[in-house]
Short mmCIF file of N, CA and C in Angstrom, two decimals:
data_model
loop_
_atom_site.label_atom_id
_atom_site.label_comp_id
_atom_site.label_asym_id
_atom_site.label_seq_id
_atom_site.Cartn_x
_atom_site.Cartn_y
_atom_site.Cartn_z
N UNK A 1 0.84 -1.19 0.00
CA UNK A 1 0.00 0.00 0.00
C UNK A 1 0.88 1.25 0.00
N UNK A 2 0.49 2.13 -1.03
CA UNK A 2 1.72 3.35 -1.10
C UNK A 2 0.88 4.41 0.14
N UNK A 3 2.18 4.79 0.69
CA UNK A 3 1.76 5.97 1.66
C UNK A 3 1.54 7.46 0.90
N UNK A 4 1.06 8.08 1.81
CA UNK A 4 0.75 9.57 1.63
C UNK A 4 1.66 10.30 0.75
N UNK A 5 3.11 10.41 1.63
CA UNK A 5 4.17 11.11 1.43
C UNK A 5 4.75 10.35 0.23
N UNK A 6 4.78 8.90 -0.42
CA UNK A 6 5.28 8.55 -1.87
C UNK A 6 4.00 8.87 -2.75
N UNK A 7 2.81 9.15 -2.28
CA UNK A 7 1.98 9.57 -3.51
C UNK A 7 2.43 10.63 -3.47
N UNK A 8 2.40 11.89 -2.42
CA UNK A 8 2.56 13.61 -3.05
C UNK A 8 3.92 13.24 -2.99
N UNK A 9 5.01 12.46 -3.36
CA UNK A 9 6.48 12.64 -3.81
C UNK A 9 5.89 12.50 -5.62
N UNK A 10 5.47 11.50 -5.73
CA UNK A 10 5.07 11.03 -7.14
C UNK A 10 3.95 12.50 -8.03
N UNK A 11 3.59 12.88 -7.26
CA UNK A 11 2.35 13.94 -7.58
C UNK A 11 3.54 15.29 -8.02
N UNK A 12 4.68 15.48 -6.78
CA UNK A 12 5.51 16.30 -7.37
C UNK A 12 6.34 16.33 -8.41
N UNK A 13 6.89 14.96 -8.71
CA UNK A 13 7.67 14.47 -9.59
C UNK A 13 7.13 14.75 -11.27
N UNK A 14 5.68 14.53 -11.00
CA UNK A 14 4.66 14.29 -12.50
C UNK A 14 4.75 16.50 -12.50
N UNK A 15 4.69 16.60 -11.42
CA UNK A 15 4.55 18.37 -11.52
C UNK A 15 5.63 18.82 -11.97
N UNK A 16 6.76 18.34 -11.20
CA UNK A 16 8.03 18.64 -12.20
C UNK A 16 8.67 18.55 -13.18
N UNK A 17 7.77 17.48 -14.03
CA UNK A 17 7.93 17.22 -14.98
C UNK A 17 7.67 17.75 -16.19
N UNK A 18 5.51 18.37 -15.69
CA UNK A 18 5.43 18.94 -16.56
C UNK A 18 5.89 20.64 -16.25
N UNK A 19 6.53 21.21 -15.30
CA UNK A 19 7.18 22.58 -15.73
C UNK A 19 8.28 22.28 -16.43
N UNK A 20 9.52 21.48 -16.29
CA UNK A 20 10.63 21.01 -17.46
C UNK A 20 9.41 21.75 -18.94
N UNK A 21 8.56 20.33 -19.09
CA UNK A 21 7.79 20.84 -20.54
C UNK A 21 7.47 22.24 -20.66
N UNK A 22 7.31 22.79 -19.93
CA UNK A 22 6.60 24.54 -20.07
C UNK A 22 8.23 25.41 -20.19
N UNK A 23 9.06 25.22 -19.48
CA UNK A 23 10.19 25.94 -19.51
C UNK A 23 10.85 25.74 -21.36
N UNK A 24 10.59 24.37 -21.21
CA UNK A 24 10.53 23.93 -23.01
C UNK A 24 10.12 24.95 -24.64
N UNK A 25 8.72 25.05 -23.29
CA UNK A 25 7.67 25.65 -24.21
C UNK A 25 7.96 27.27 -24.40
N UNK A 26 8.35 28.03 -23.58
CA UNK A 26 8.93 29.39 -23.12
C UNK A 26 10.06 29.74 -24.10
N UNK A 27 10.65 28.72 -24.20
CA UNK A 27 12.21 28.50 -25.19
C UNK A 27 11.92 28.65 -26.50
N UNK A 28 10.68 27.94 -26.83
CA UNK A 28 10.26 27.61 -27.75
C UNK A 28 9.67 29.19 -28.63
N UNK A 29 9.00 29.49 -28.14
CA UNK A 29 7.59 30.65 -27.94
C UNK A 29 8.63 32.23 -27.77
N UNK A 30 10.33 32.08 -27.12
CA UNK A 30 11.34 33.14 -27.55
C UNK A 30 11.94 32.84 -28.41
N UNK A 31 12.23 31.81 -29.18
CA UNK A 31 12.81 31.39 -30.80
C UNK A 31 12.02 31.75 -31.39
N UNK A 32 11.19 31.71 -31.49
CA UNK A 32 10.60 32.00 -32.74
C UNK A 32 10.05 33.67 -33.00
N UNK A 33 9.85 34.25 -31.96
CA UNK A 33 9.71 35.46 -31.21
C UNK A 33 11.19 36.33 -31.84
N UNK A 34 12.48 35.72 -31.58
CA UNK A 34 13.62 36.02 -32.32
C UNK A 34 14.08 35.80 -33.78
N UNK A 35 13.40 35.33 -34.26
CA UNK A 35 13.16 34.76 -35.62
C UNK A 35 12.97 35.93 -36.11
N UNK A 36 12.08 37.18 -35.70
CA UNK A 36 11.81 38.09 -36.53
C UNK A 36 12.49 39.30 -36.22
N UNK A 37 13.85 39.49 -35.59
CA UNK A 37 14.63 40.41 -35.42
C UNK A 37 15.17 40.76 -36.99
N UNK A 38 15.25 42.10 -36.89
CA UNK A 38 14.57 43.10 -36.39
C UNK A 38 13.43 43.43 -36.29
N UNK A 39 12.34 42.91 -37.03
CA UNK A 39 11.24 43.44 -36.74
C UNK A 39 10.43 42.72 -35.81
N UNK A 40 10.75 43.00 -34.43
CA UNK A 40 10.08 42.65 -33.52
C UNK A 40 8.96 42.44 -33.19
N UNK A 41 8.21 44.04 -33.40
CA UNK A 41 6.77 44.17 -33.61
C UNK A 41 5.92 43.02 -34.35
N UNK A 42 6.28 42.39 -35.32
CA UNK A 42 5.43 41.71 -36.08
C UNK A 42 5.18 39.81 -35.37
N UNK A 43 6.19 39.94 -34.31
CA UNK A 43 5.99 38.27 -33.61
C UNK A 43 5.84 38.75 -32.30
N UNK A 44 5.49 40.32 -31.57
CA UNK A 44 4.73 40.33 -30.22
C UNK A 44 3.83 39.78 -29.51
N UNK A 45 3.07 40.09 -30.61
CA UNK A 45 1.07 39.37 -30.44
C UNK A 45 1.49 38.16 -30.17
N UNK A 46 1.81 37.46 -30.83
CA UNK A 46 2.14 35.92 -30.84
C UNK A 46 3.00 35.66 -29.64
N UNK A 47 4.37 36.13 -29.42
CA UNK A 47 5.05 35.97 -28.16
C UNK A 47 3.93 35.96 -27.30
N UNK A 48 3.60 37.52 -26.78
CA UNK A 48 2.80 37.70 -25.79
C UNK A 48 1.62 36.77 -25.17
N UNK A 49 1.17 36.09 -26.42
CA UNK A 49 0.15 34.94 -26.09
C UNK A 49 0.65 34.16 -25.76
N UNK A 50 1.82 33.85 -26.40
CA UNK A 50 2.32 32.16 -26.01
C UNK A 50 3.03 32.00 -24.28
N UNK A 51 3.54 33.62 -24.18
CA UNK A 51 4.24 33.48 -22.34
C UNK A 51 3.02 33.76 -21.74
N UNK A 52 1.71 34.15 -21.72
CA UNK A 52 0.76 34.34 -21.43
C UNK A 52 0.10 32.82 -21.23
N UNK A 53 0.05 32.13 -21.77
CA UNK A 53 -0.60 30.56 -21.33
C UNK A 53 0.51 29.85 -20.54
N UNK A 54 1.72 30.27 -21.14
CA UNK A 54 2.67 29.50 -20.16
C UNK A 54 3.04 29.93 -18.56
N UNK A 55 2.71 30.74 -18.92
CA UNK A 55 3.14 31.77 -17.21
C UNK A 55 1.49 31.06 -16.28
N UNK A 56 0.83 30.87 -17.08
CA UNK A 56 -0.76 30.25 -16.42
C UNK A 56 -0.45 29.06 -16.16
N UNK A 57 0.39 28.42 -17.09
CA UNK A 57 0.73 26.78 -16.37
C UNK A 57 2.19 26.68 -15.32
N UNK A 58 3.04 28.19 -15.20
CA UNK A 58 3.62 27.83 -14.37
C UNK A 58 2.67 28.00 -12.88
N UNK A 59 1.92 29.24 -12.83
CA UNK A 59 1.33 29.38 -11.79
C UNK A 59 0.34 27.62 -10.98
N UNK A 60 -0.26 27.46 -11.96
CA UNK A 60 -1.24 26.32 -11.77
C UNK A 60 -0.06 25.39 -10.97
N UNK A 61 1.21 24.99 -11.42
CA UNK A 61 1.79 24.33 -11.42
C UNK A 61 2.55 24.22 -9.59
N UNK A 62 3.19 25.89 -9.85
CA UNK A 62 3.30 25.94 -7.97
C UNK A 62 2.25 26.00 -7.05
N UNK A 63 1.04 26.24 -7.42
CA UNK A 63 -0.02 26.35 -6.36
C UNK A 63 0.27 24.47 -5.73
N UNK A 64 0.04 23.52 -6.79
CA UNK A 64 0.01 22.60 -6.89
C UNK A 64 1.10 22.08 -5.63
N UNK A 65 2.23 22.14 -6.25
CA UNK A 65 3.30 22.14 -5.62
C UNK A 65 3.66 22.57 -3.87
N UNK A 66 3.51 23.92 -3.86
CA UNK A 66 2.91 24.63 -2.71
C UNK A 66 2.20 23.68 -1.62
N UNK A 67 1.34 23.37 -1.97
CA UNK A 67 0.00 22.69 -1.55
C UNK A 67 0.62 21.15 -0.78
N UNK A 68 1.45 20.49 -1.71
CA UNK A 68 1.82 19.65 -1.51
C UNK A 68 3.09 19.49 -0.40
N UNK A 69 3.93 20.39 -0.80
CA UNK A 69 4.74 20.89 0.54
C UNK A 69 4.34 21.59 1.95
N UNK A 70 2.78 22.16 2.07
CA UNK A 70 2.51 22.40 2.54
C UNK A 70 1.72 20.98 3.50
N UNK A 71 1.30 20.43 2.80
CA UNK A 71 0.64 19.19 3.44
C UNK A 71 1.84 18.19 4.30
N UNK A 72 2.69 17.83 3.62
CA UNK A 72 4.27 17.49 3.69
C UNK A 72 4.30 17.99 5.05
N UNK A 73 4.69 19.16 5.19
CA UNK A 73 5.40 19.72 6.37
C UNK A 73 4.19 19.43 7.80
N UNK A 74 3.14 19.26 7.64
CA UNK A 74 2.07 18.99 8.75
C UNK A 74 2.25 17.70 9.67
N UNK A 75 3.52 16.93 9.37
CA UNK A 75 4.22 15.18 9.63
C UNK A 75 4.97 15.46 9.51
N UNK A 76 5.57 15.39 10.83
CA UNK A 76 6.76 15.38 11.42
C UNK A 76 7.73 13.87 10.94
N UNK A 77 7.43 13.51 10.35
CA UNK A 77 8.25 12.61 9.54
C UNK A 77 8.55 12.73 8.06
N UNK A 78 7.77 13.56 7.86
CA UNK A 78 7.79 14.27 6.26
C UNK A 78 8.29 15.78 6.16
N UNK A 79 8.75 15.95 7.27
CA UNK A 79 8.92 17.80 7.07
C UNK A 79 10.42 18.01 6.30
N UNK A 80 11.39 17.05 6.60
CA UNK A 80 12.58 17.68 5.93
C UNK A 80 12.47 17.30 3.86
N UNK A 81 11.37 16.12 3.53
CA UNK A 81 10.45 16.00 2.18
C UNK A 81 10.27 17.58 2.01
N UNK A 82 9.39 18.44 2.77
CA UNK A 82 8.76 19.48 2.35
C UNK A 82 9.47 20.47 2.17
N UNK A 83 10.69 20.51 3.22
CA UNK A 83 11.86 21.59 2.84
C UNK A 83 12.90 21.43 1.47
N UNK A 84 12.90 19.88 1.27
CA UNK A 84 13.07 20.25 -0.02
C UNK A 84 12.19 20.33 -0.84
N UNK A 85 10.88 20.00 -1.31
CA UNK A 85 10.45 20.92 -2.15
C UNK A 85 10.07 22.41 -2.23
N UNK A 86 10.24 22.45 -1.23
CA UNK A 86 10.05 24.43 -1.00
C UNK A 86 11.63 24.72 -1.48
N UNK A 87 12.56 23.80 -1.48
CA UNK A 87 14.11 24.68 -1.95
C UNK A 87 14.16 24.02 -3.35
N UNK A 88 13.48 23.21 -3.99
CA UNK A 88 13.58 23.07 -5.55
C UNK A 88 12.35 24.12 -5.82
N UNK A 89 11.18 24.47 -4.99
CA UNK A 89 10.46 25.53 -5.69
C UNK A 89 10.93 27.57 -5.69
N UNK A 90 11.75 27.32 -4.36
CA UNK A 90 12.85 28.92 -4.52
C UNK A 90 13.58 28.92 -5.72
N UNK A 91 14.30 27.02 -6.30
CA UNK A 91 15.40 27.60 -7.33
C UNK A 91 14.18 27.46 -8.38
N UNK A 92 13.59 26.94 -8.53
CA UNK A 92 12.64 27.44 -9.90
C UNK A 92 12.07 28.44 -10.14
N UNK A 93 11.75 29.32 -9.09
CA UNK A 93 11.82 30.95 -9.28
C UNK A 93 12.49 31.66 -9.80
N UNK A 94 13.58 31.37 -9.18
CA UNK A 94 15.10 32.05 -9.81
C UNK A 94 15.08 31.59 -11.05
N UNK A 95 15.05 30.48 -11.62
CA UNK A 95 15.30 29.83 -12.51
C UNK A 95 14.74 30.47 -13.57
N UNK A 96 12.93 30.85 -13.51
CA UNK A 96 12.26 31.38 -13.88
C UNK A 96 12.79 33.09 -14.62
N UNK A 97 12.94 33.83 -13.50
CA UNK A 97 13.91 35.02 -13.46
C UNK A 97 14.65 34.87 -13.87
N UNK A 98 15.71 34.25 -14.30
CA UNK A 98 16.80 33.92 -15.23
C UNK A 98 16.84 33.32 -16.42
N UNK A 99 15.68 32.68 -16.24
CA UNK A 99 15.34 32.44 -18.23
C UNK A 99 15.03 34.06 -18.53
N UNK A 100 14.46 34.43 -18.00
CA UNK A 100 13.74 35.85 -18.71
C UNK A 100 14.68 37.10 -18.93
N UNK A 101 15.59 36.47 -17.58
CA UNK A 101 17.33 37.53 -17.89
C UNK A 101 18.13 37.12 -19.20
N UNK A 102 17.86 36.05 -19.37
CA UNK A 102 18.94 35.43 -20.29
C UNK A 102 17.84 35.55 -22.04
N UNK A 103 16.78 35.34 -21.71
CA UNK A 103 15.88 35.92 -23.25
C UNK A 103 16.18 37.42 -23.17
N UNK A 104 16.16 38.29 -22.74
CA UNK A 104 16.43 39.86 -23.12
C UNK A 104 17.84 39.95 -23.20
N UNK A 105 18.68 39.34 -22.69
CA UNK A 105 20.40 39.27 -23.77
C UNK A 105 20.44 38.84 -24.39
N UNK A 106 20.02 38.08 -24.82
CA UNK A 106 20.38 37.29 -26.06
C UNK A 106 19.96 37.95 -26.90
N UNK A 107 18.39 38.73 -26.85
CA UNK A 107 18.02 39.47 -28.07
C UNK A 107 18.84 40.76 -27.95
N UNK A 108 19.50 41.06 -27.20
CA UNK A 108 20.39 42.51 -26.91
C UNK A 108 21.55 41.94 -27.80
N UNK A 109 22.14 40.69 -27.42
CA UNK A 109 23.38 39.89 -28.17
C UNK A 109 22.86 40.45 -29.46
N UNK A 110 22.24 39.44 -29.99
CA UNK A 110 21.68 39.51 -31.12
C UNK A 110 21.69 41.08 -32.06
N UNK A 111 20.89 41.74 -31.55
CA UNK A 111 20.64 43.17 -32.03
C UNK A 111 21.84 43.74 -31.88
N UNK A 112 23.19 43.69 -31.46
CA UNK A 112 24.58 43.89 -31.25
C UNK A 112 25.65 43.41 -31.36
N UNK A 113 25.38 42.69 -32.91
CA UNK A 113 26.55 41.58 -33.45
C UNK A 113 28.13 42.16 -32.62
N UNK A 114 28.50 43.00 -32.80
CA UNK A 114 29.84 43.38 -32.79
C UNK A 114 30.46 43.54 -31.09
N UNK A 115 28.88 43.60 -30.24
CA UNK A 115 29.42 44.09 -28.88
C UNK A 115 29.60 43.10 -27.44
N UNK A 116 30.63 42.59 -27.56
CA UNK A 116 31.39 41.69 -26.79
C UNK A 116 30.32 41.58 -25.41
N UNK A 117 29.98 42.84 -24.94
CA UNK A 117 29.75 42.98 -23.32
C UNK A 117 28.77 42.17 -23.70
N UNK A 118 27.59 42.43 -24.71
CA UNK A 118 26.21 42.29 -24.74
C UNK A 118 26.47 40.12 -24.96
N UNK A 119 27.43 39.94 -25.70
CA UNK A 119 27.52 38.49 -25.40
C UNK A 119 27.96 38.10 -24.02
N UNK A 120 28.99 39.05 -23.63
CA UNK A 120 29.47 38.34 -22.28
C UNK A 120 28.50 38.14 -21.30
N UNK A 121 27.48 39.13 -21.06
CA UNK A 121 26.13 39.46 -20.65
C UNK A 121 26.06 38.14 -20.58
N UNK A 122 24.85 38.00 -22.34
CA UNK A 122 24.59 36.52 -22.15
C UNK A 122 25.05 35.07 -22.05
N UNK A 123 26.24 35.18 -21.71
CA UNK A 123 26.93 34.27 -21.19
C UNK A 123 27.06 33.98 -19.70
N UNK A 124 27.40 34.92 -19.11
CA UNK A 124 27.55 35.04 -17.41
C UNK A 124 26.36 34.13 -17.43
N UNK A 125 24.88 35.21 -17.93
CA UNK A 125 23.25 34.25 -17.21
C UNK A 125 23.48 33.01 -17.61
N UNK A 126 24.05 32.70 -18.80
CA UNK A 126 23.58 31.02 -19.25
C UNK A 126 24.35 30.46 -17.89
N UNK A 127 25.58 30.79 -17.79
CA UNK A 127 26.03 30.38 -16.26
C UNK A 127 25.49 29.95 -15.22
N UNK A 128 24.83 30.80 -15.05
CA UNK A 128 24.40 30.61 -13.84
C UNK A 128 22.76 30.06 -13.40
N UNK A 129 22.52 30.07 -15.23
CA UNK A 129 21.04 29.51 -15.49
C UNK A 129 21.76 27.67 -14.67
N UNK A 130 22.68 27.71 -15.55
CA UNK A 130 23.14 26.07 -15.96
C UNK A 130 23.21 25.91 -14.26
N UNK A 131 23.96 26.44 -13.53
CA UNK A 131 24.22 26.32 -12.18
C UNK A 131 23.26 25.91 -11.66
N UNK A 132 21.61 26.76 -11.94
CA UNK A 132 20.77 26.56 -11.50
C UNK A 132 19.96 24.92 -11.26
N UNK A 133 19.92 24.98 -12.75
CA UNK A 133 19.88 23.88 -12.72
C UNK A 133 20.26 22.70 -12.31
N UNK A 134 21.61 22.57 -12.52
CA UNK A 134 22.44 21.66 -11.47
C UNK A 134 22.07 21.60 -10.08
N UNK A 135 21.79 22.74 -9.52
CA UNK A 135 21.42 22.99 -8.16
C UNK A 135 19.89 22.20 -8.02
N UNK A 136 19.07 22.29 -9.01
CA UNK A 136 17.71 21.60 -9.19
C UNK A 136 17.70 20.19 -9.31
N UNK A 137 18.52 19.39 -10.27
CA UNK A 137 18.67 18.20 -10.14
C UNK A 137 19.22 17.39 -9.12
N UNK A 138 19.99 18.07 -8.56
CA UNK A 138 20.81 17.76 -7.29
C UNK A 138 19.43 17.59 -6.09
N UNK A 139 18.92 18.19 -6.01
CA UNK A 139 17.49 18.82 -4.97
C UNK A 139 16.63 17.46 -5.11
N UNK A 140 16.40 17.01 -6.61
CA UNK A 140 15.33 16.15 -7.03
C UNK A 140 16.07 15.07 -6.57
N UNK A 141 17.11 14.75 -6.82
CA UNK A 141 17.74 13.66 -6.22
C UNK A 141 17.93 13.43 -4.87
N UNK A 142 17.97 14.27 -4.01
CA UNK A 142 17.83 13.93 -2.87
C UNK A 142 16.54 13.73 -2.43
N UNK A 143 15.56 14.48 -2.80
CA UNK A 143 14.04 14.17 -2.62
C UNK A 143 13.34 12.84 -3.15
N UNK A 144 14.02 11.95 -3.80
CA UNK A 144 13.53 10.57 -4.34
C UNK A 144 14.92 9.76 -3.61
N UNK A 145 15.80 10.40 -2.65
CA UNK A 145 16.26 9.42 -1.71
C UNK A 145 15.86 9.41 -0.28
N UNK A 146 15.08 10.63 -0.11
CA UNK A 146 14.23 10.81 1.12
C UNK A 146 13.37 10.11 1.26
N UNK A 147 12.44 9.85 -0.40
CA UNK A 147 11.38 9.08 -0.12
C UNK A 147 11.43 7.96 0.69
N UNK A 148 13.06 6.92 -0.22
CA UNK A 148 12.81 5.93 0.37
C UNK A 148 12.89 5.89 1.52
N UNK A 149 13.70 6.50 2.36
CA UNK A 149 14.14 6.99 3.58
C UNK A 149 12.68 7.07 4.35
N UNK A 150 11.61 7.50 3.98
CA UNK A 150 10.46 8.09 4.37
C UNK A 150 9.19 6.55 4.12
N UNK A 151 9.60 6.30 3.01
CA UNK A 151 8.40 5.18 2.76
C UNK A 151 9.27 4.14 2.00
N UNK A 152 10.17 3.01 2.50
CA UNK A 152 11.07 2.27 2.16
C UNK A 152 10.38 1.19 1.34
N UNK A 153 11.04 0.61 0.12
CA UNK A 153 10.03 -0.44 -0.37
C UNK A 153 9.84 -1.38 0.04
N UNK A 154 8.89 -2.18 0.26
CA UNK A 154 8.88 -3.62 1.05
C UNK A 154 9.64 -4.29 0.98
#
């Protein structure tokens, strides 16, 4: 019989999974958005819609999340479970904030073939995007060794 704390581990896992897909989708929805440099104006409408549904599935996504860490932390045998997902949901904030740092250099890169800073710019963020990340997988991995720790398999 699966316990509480390996269903909302599994419930987070399927959640984290699908923001990966939406962060995807964000990537996706600023390529093509850059596609029409210089003329920006003419792929706004379209950007604007497409971070507009996605910013709706990140929200949906931490309430979710939230909720679940919040339940987590109410069991005292599950509370250090809930602190890490509250510290993989701080770096996905950031994470968040730093895709969006690293889409406005790149189109600065871009619009500034010749100017070193404006690449170095977007280089530092990819840095520290990548860091981020690392810092995220690292998080998930300890949270699916907690589980067992928490709800061991028979």
């Amino acid at each position: 019989k699966e316990t509480m704390a390996s269903k909302l581990a599994r419930q987070f896992q399927t959640l984290q999974e699908e923001r990966t897909r939406a962060f995807h989708e964000l990537e996706q929805h600023h390529r093509i958005f850059l596609c029409h440099a210089p003329d920006y104006e003419a792929g706004f409408d379209e950007f604007k819609i497409g971070v507009s549904g996605v910013t709706e599935k990140f929200q949906k996504i931490s309430k979710e999340i939230i909720q679940i860490k919040e339940t987590l932390a109410k069991d005292d045998s599950t509370t250090k479970l809930s602190d890490m997902i509250e510290r993989v949901q701080d770096l996905e904030e950031k994470k968040l904030s730093t895709v969006v740092d690293l889409q406005l250099a790149s189109q600065q890169a871009l619009d500034n073939p010749g100017d070193d800073l404006c690449q170095k710019n977007a280089d530092l963020i990819r840095t520290g995007l990548n860091k981020l990340s690392e810092d995220i997988t690292e998080t998930l991995t300890e949270i699916r060794y907690e589980v067992v720790e928490v709800d061991p398999p028979a």
